[in-house]
């Protein structure tokens, strides 16, 4: 045992799998056997240990580097920069960048699916004095994803003509009735999940940002799960699929794509690395849903809102939901699941970074990253 780390040790290891309380075994459904390891972000101030532990960060990097076919990432934030940047230090961006370049140079099928909140959950209204915090997080997300020379998408585009062949960013949205009126709202993604190749998953509390991953800041916990039992080979699946990771990823994709009631839905889901799935199913669904939502509701955020003025003007236009509710309902019947496109150009003409005129500017940058 390493004396640097405090451990809670079980009284015995024998027959641990046979001692699941009946109240749990009766309610949790299918049980899968897998190798599991607890991961942490912990340091002296948060856990009393002598050496800072960043095993969640290390596991993310290792799983990304070792992935062969695809990655699915669902996270509340995406704040990461290349090595050498002075304000953000986690290595997620570099790990994704080099793994995608490897697939490109080898001409191998590979795809990264990223699902994020369409907007951060901070109070305030964009384009007003109350929106400083939400704009600050939006700035760092876009700086990491697609804006500026250090963003992942811009770095890839210098070598790969169309990075969307290898990585896609999406969000989630839904609609319903409120006091007899059709309304919509984004689905706020709060998950912290990574699935690689239907064989490995990391599930926990850590966001993709320095606060969660560096170890010396927020304390976090996660579990890395490696499948030890695999499904039989099936048509359309070019790789071995672990029973747990495949079932989890398949359930998530079915929900996002609106395929829950379709018994044949898992057939196109078997190979997420293929272009026929990434373009023909995933992005086709996201693009179709996005168009309908914009037509019916003039949703925020949108690629049609390049500036604060665009935002105000666009939201002042009459919506189909208001002018013709019956037609709006007919259009919404074509919505499939919850998946929508993450808008790369939303407020791209505005400076969203904190300015000297705001009180939040005098907080350390680490508060936002």
Short mmCIF file of C-alpha atoms in Angstrom, two decimals:
data_model
loop_
_atom_site.label_atom_id
_atom_site.label_comp_id
_atom_site.label_asym_id
_atom_site.label_seq_id
_atom_site.Cartn_x
_atom_site.Cartn_y
_atom_site.Cartn_z
CA UNK A 1 0.00 0.00 0.00
CA UNK A 2 1.26 3.48 -0.83
CA UNK A 3 1.23 5.53 2.38
CA UNK A 4 0.62 8.69 0.33
CA UNK A 5 -2.99 7.65 -0.29
CA UNK A 6 -5.69 6.91 2.28
CA UNK A 7 -7.72 3.81 1.41
CA UNK A 8 -10.94 2.30 2.68
CA UNK A 9 -10.25 -1.43 2.54
CA UNK A 10 -12.98 -4.10 2.39
CA UNK A 11 -13.04 -6.63 5.24
CA UNK A 12 -12.70 -9.44 2.70
CA UNK A 13 -12.65 -9.94 -1.06
CA UNK A 14 -14.13 -13.45 -1.12
CA UNK A 15 -17.63 -13.77 -2.58
CA UNK A 16 -18.04 -10.00 -2.94
CA UNK A 17 -20.16 -10.45 -6.07
CA UNK A 18 -22.60 -12.69 -4.20
CA UNK A 19 -23.38 -10.17 -1.49
CA UNK A 20 -25.43 -7.65 -3.47
CA UNK A 21 -28.42 -6.66 -1.29
CA UNK A 22 -31.67 -8.08 -2.65
CA UNK A 23 -33.28 -4.64 -2.70
CA UNK A 24 -30.67 -3.62 -5.28
CA UNK A 25 -30.52 -6.80 -7.33
CA UNK A 26 -34.30 -6.67 -7.74
CA UNK A 27 -34.28 -3.13 -9.15
CA UNK A 28 -31.10 -2.58 -11.15
CA UNK A 29 -31.99 -4.84 -14.07
CA UNK A 30 -29.27 -6.56 -16.08
CA UNK A 31 -25.98 -7.04 -14.24
CA UNK A 32 -22.75 -6.98 -16.26
CA UNK A 33 -19.37 -8.24 -15.12
CA UNK A 34 -16.47 -5.93 -15.91
CA UNK A 35 -13.16 -4.68 -14.58
CA UNK A 36 -13.65 -1.44 -12.64
CA UNK A 37 -11.16 1.01 -11.16
CA UNK A 38 -11.96 4.10 -9.11
CA UNK A 39 -10.33 7.32 -10.37
CA UNK A 40 -9.92 10.62 -8.55
CA UNK A 41 -8.94 14.24 -8.78
CA UNK A 42 -7.63 14.90 -5.29
CA UNK A 43 -4.94 16.90 -3.53
CA UNK A 44 -3.65 17.93 -0.13
CA UNK A 45 -6.26 20.62 0.45
CA UNK A 46 -9.24 18.53 -0.70
CA UNK A 47 -8.29 15.07 0.55
CA UNK A 48 -5.31 15.33 2.86
CA UNK A 49 -3.01 13.31 0.58
CA UNK A 50 0.65 14.13 0.12
CA UNK A 51 0.76 13.97 -3.69
CA UNK A 52 -1.82 15.41 -6.07
CA UNK A 53 -3.77 12.67 -7.84
CA UNK A 54 -5.10 13.28 -11.36
CA UNK A 55 -5.96 9.74 -12.36
CA UNK A 56 -9.21 10.83 -14.09
CA UNK A 57 -7.19 13.05 -16.43
CA UNK A 58 -4.64 10.31 -17.05
CA UNK A 59 -7.38 7.78 -17.80
CA UNK A 60 -9.09 10.13 -20.27
CA UNK A 61 -5.81 10.68 -22.11
CA UNK A 62 -4.96 6.97 -22.21
CA UNK A 63 -8.42 5.91 -23.40
CA UNK A 64 -8.47 8.57 -26.15
CA UNK A 65 -4.99 7.61 -27.34
CA UNK A 66 -5.75 3.88 -27.32
CA UNK A 67 -9.17 4.12 -29.00
CA UNK A 68 -9.33 2.35 -32.36
CA UNK A 69 -12.73 3.07 -33.88
CA UNK A 70 -14.74 5.79 -32.16
CA UNK A 71 -15.23 7.91 -29.06
CA UNK A 72 -18.47 9.13 -27.55
CA UNK A 73 -18.09 12.09 -25.18
CA UNK A 74 -20.98 13.59 -23.23
CA UNK A 75 -19.96 16.41 -20.91
CA UNK A 76 -21.14 19.64 -19.32
CA UNK A 77 -18.10 21.61 -20.54
CA UNK A 78 -15.45 21.41 -23.25
CA UNK A 79 -12.62 23.67 -22.10
CA UNK A 80 -9.24 22.44 -23.28
CA UNK A 81 -6.29 23.93 -25.16
CA UNK A 82 -3.10 22.64 -26.80
CA UNK A 83 0.03 22.26 -24.70
CA UNK A 84 1.94 25.50 -24.26
CA UNK A 85 -1.13 27.67 -23.73
CA UNK A 86 -0.79 29.70 -20.55
CA UNK A 87 -4.34 29.59 -19.19
CA UNK A 88 -5.61 26.03 -19.78
CA UNK A 89 -3.44 23.01 -19.06
CA UNK A 90 -5.41 19.77 -19.41
CA UNK A 91 -4.39 17.51 -22.29
CA UNK A 92 -7.76 16.50 -23.73
CA UNK A 93 -7.43 18.73 -26.82
CA UNK A 94 -4.01 17.38 -27.74
CA UNK A 95 -5.08 13.77 -27.18
CA UNK A 96 -8.06 14.20 -29.52
CA UNK A 97 -6.03 16.17 -32.05
CA UNK A 98 -3.28 13.57 -32.42
CA UNK A 99 -5.66 10.60 -32.39
CA UNK A 100 -7.76 12.14 -35.19
CA UNK A 101 -4.63 12.97 -37.20
CA UNK A 102 -3.51 9.36 -36.83
CA UNK A 103 -6.80 8.13 -38.29
CA UNK A 104 -6.57 10.68 -41.12
CA UNK A 105 -3.01 9.71 -42.07
CA UNK A 106 -3.80 6.00 -41.92
CA UNK A 107 -7.07 6.55 -43.86
CA UNK A 108 -8.78 4.52 -41.14
CA UNK A 109 -12.46 4.83 -40.17
CA UNK A 110 -12.71 6.79 -36.92
CA UNK A 111 -15.14 9.29 -35.43
CA UNK A 112 -15.49 11.34 -32.26
CA UNK A 113 -19.00 12.24 -31.13
CA UNK A 114 -19.25 15.11 -28.64
CA UNK A 115 -22.54 16.10 -26.98
CA UNK A 116 -22.62 19.30 -24.91
CA UNK A 117 -25.18 21.77 -23.54
CA UNK A 118 -26.17 24.27 -26.23
CA UNK A 119 -25.59 27.03 -23.66
CA UNK A 120 -24.01 27.08 -20.19
CA UNK A 121 -26.40 27.07 -17.23
CA UNK A 122 -25.47 30.45 -15.82
CA UNK A 123 -27.93 33.17 -14.92
CA UNK A 124 -28.24 36.29 -17.02
CA UNK A 125 -29.26 37.29 -20.53
CA UNK A 126 -26.82 37.27 -23.43
CA UNK A 127 -25.94 40.71 -24.75
CA UNK A 128 -26.88 42.50 -21.54
CA UNK A 129 -25.05 43.49 -18.38
CA UNK A 130 -26.44 40.41 -16.65
CA UNK A 131 -24.92 37.98 -19.16
CA UNK A 132 -21.25 38.31 -18.25
CA UNK A 133 -20.87 34.86 -16.68
CA UNK A 134 -22.71 32.92 -19.36
CA UNK A 135 -20.70 34.76 -22.04
CA UNK A 136 -17.42 33.96 -20.28
CA UNK A 137 -18.06 30.20 -20.28
CA UNK A 138 -19.41 30.39 -23.84
CA UNK A 139 -16.17 32.12 -24.85
CA UNK A 140 -13.99 29.35 -23.40
CA UNK A 141 -16.11 26.58 -24.91
CA UNK A 142 -15.92 28.13 -28.38
CA UNK A 143 -12.22 28.93 -27.99
CA UNK A 144 -11.69 25.23 -27.33
CA UNK A 145 -14.02 23.89 -30.03
CA UNK A 146 -13.87 26.04 -33.16
CA UNK A 147 -12.79 29.68 -32.71
CA UNK A 148 -9.24 30.87 -32.93
CA UNK A 149 -6.00 29.20 -33.94
CA UNK A 150 -5.79 27.13 -30.75
CA UNK A 151 -9.27 25.60 -31.08
CA UNK A 152 -9.45 21.90 -31.89
CA UNK A 153 -11.44 22.38 -35.10
CA UNK A 154 -9.17 25.13 -36.47
CA UNK A 155 -6.05 23.11 -35.71
CA UNK A 156 -7.47 20.08 -37.50
CA UNK A 157 -8.62 22.17 -40.49
CA UNK A 158 -5.02 23.16 -41.22
CA UNK A 159 -4.35 19.53 -42.16
CA UNK A 160 -7.76 17.96 -42.75
CA UNK A 161 -9.92 19.73 -45.32
CA UNK A 162 -13.15 18.70 -43.56
CA UNK A 163 -12.66 17.83 -39.87
CA UNK A 164 -16.37 16.99 -39.59
CA UNK A 165 -15.49 13.67 -41.22
CA UNK A 166 -13.78 12.79 -37.94
CA UNK A 167 -15.46 14.80 -35.20
CA UNK A 168 -18.95 16.21 -34.63
CA UNK A 169 -20.38 18.46 -31.92
CA UNK A 170 -24.07 18.30 -31.04
CA UNK A 171 -26.51 19.35 -28.35
CA UNK A 172 -29.94 18.21 -27.23
CA UNK A 173 -33.34 19.92 -27.45
CA UNK A 174 -36.97 19.01 -26.78
CA UNK A 175 -40.45 20.54 -26.99
CA UNK A 176 -43.79 20.26 -25.22
CA UNK A 177 -46.97 22.03 -24.20
CA UNK A 178 -47.12 24.70 -21.48
CA UNK A 179 -50.53 26.22 -20.73
CA UNK A 180 -51.81 25.17 -24.16
CA UNK A 181 -48.83 26.74 -25.93
CA UNK A 182 -46.09 24.89 -27.81
CA UNK A 183 -42.71 25.62 -26.23
CA UNK A 184 -39.14 24.38 -26.57
CA UNK A 185 -36.09 24.23 -24.34
CA UNK A 186 -32.60 22.84 -24.61
CA UNK A 187 -31.84 19.65 -22.69
CA UNK A 188 -29.06 20.60 -20.31
CA UNK A 189 -26.32 17.99 -20.55
CA UNK A 190 -24.84 17.38 -17.11
CA UNK A 191 -23.27 13.98 -17.80
CA UNK A 192 -19.56 13.31 -17.57
CA UNK A 193 -19.14 10.27 -19.79
CA UNK A 194 -16.69 8.81 -22.28
CA UNK A 195 -17.20 5.55 -24.19
CA UNK A 196 -14.48 4.14 -26.44
CA UNK A 197 -14.98 1.37 -29.00
CA UNK A 198 -17.87 -0.17 -27.01
CA UNK A 199 -15.22 -1.64 -24.72
CA UNK A 200 -14.20 1.03 -22.19
CA UNK A 201 -16.21 3.69 -20.37
CA UNK A 202 -15.34 6.44 -17.90
CA UNK A 203 -18.28 7.65 -15.83
CA UNK A 204 -18.03 10.13 -12.98
CA UNK A 205 -18.21 13.73 -11.81
CA UNK A 206 -15.34 15.30 -13.78
CA UNK A 207 -15.97 17.93 -16.43
CA UNK A 208 -13.66 18.52 -19.37
CA UNK A 209 -11.87 21.52 -17.89
CA UNK A 210 -8.92 22.25 -15.63
CA UNK A 211 -11.08 22.61 -12.54
CA UNK A 212 -12.04 18.94 -12.71
CA UNK A 213 -8.98 17.34 -14.29
CA UNK A 214 -5.83 18.87 -12.79
CA UNK A 215 -6.33 17.29 -9.38
CA UNK A 216 -5.25 20.28 -7.33
CA UNK A 217 -8.52 22.15 -7.78
CA UNK A 218 -12.04 20.65 -7.57
CA UNK A 219 -12.15 17.16 -6.07
CA UNK A 220 -13.80 14.62 -8.39
CA UNK A 221 -14.43 10.90 -8.62
CA UNK A 222 -15.02 8.56 -11.54
CA UNK A 223 -14.90 4.89 -12.47
CA UNK A 224 -13.24 3.38 -15.51
CA UNK A 225 -15.10 0.29 -16.68
CA UNK A 226 -13.48 -2.23 -19.02
CA UNK A 227 -15.67 -4.96 -20.44
CA UNK A 228 -14.52 -8.55 -19.94
CA UNK A 229 -17.51 -10.21 -21.63
CA UNK A 230 -18.24 -9.50 -25.27
CA UNK A 231 -21.18 -9.86 -27.63
CA UNK A 232 -21.14 -12.35 -30.46
CA UNK A 233 -20.01 -10.92 -33.79
CA UNK A 234 -22.89 -9.50 -35.79
CA UNK A 235 -23.25 -8.14 -39.28
CA UNK A 236 -22.40 -4.45 -39.42
CA UNK A 237 -20.11 -4.43 -36.39
CA UNK A 238 -16.41 -4.52 -37.36
CA UNK A 239 -15.07 -4.70 -33.81
CA UNK A 240 -15.63 -6.60 -30.58
CA UNK A 241 -18.31 -4.97 -28.45
CA UNK A 242 -18.39 -5.31 -24.68
CA UNK A 243 -21.75 -6.20 -23.20
CA UNK A 244 -21.90 -3.26 -20.78
CA UNK A 245 -20.37 -0.50 -22.92
CA UNK A 246 -22.33 -1.47 -26.01
CA UNK A 247 -25.62 -1.62 -24.12
CA UNK A 248 -24.96 1.81 -22.57
CA UNK A 249 -23.91 3.46 -25.81
CA UNK A 250 -26.72 1.80 -27.76
CA UNK A 251 -29.33 3.01 -25.25
CA UNK A 252 -27.97 6.58 -25.35
CA UNK A 253 -27.87 6.68 -29.16
CA UNK A 254 -31.37 5.24 -29.43
CA UNK A 255 -32.69 7.96 -27.12
CA UNK A 256 -30.85 10.82 -28.82
CA UNK A 257 -31.90 9.64 -32.29
CA UNK A 258 -35.51 8.81 -31.44
CA UNK A 259 -35.15 5.09 -32.11
CA UNK A 260 -36.35 3.75 -28.76
CA UNK A 261 -39.44 1.99 -30.14
CA UNK A 262 -37.76 0.56 -33.24
CA UNK A 263 -36.71 -3.06 -32.72
CA UNK A 264 -34.39 -2.88 -35.75
CA UNK A 265 -32.80 0.38 -34.62
CA UNK A 266 -29.59 -1.19 -33.34
CA UNK A 267 -28.58 -2.32 -36.84
CA UNK A 268 -27.32 1.11 -38.04
CA UNK A 269 -25.91 1.79 -34.56
CA UNK A 270 -23.46 -1.11 -34.62
CA UNK A 271 -20.64 0.77 -36.36
CA UNK A 272 -20.30 4.39 -35.15
CA UNK A 273 -16.94 4.65 -36.92
CA UNK A 274 -18.56 4.43 -40.36
CA UNK A 275 -19.34 7.46 -42.49
CA UNK A 276 -22.73 5.96 -43.29
CA UNK A 277 -23.64 6.27 -39.61
CA UNK A 278 -21.87 9.52 -38.67
CA UNK A 279 -23.23 11.38 -41.72
CA UNK A 280 -26.23 9.32 -42.78
CA UNK A 281 -27.79 8.80 -39.35
CA UNK A 282 -26.24 10.97 -36.62
CA UNK A 283 -25.69 14.28 -38.40
CA UNK A 284 -28.67 13.80 -40.72
CA UNK A 285 -30.91 13.56 -37.65
CA UNK A 286 -29.23 16.53 -35.94
CA UNK A 287 -29.47 18.76 -39.02
CA UNK A 288 -33.10 17.82 -39.69
CA UNK A 289 -34.15 18.46 -36.10
CA UNK A 290 -32.27 21.78 -36.02
CA UNK A 291 -34.04 23.05 -39.15
CA UNK A 292 -37.47 22.20 -37.77
CA UNK A 293 -36.79 23.84 -34.39
CA UNK A 294 -35.53 27.02 -36.05
CA UNK A 295 -38.53 27.12 -38.37
CA UNK A 296 -41.04 26.63 -35.56
CA UNK A 297 -39.43 28.50 -32.65
CA UNK A 298 -36.46 30.66 -33.81
CA UNK A 299 -34.38 28.89 -31.16
CA UNK A 300 -31.45 30.33 -29.30
CA UNK A 301 -28.60 29.56 -29.87
CA UNK A 302 -28.52 29.47 -33.66
CA UNK A 303 -26.04 29.98 -36.48
CA UNK A 304 -28.39 32.70 -37.74
CA UNK A 305 -27.43 34.88 -34.77
CA UNK A 306 -23.91 36.14 -35.50
CA UNK A 307 -24.19 39.21 -33.26
CA UNK A 308 -26.23 40.52 -30.35
CA UNK A 309 -28.20 42.60 -32.82
CA UNK A 310 -28.98 39.50 -34.89
CA UNK A 311 -30.08 37.79 -31.71
CA UNK A 312 -32.51 40.54 -30.80
CA UNK A 313 -33.85 40.94 -34.35
CA UNK A 314 -34.28 37.21 -34.93
CA UNK A 315 -36.19 36.73 -31.71
CA UNK A 316 -38.54 39.59 -32.62
CA UNK A 317 -39.69 37.82 -35.78
CA UNK A 318 -43.04 35.98 -35.53
CA UNK A 319 -42.62 32.24 -35.05
CA UNK A 320 -44.63 29.46 -36.61
CA UNK A 321 -45.53 28.30 -33.10
CA UNK A 322 -47.29 31.64 -32.53
CA UNK A 323 -48.70 32.37 -35.98
CA UNK A 324 -49.89 28.88 -36.95
CA UNK A 325 -49.85 26.41 -34.03
CA UNK A 326 -51.48 23.62 -36.06
CA UNK A 327 -48.82 23.80 -38.77
CA UNK A 328 -46.17 23.97 -36.05
CA UNK A 329 -47.49 20.75 -34.50
CA UNK A 330 -47.39 19.03 -37.89
CA UNK A 331 -43.78 20.09 -38.42
CA UNK A 332 -42.78 18.94 -34.94
CA UNK A 333 -44.06 15.44 -35.69
CA UNK A 334 -40.96 15.09 -37.89
CA UNK A 335 -38.61 15.64 -34.92
CA UNK A 336 -36.59 12.50 -34.20
CA UNK A 337 -35.21 12.18 -30.69
CA UNK A 338 -33.38 15.12 -29.13
CA UNK A 339 -30.22 15.59 -31.20
CA UNK A 340 -29.47 19.01 -32.74
CA UNK A 341 -26.39 20.65 -34.24
CA UNK A 342 -24.07 22.63 -31.96
CA UNK A 343 -24.00 26.10 -33.63
CA UNK A 344 -20.39 26.96 -34.51
CA UNK A 345 -21.18 30.53 -35.65
CA UNK A 346 -23.43 31.69 -32.82
CA UNK A 347 -22.32 35.23 -31.79
CA UNK A 348 -19.09 34.79 -33.76
CA UNK A 349 -18.98 38.56 -34.47
CA UNK A 350 -19.04 39.43 -30.78
CA UNK A 351 -16.21 39.52 -28.24
CA UNK A 352 -17.48 37.21 -25.53
CA UNK A 353 -14.34 37.30 -23.39
CA UNK A 354 -14.49 39.28 -20.16
CA UNK A 355 -13.62 42.97 -20.55
CA UNK A 356 -12.09 45.41 -18.09
CA UNK A 357 -15.46 47.09 -17.66
CA UNK A 358 -16.93 44.03 -15.92
CA UNK A 359 -16.32 43.17 -12.28
CA UNK A 360 -15.92 39.47 -13.22
CA UNK A 361 -12.79 40.41 -15.19
CA UNK A 362 -10.93 40.84 -11.91
CA UNK A 363 -11.49 37.22 -10.90
CA UNK A 364 -8.68 34.76 -11.74
CA UNK A 365 -9.09 33.14 -15.17
CA UNK A 366 -8.97 29.79 -13.38
CA UNK A 367 -12.49 30.45 -12.09
CA UNK A 368 -13.78 29.94 -15.65
CA UNK A 369 -11.46 27.18 -16.83
#
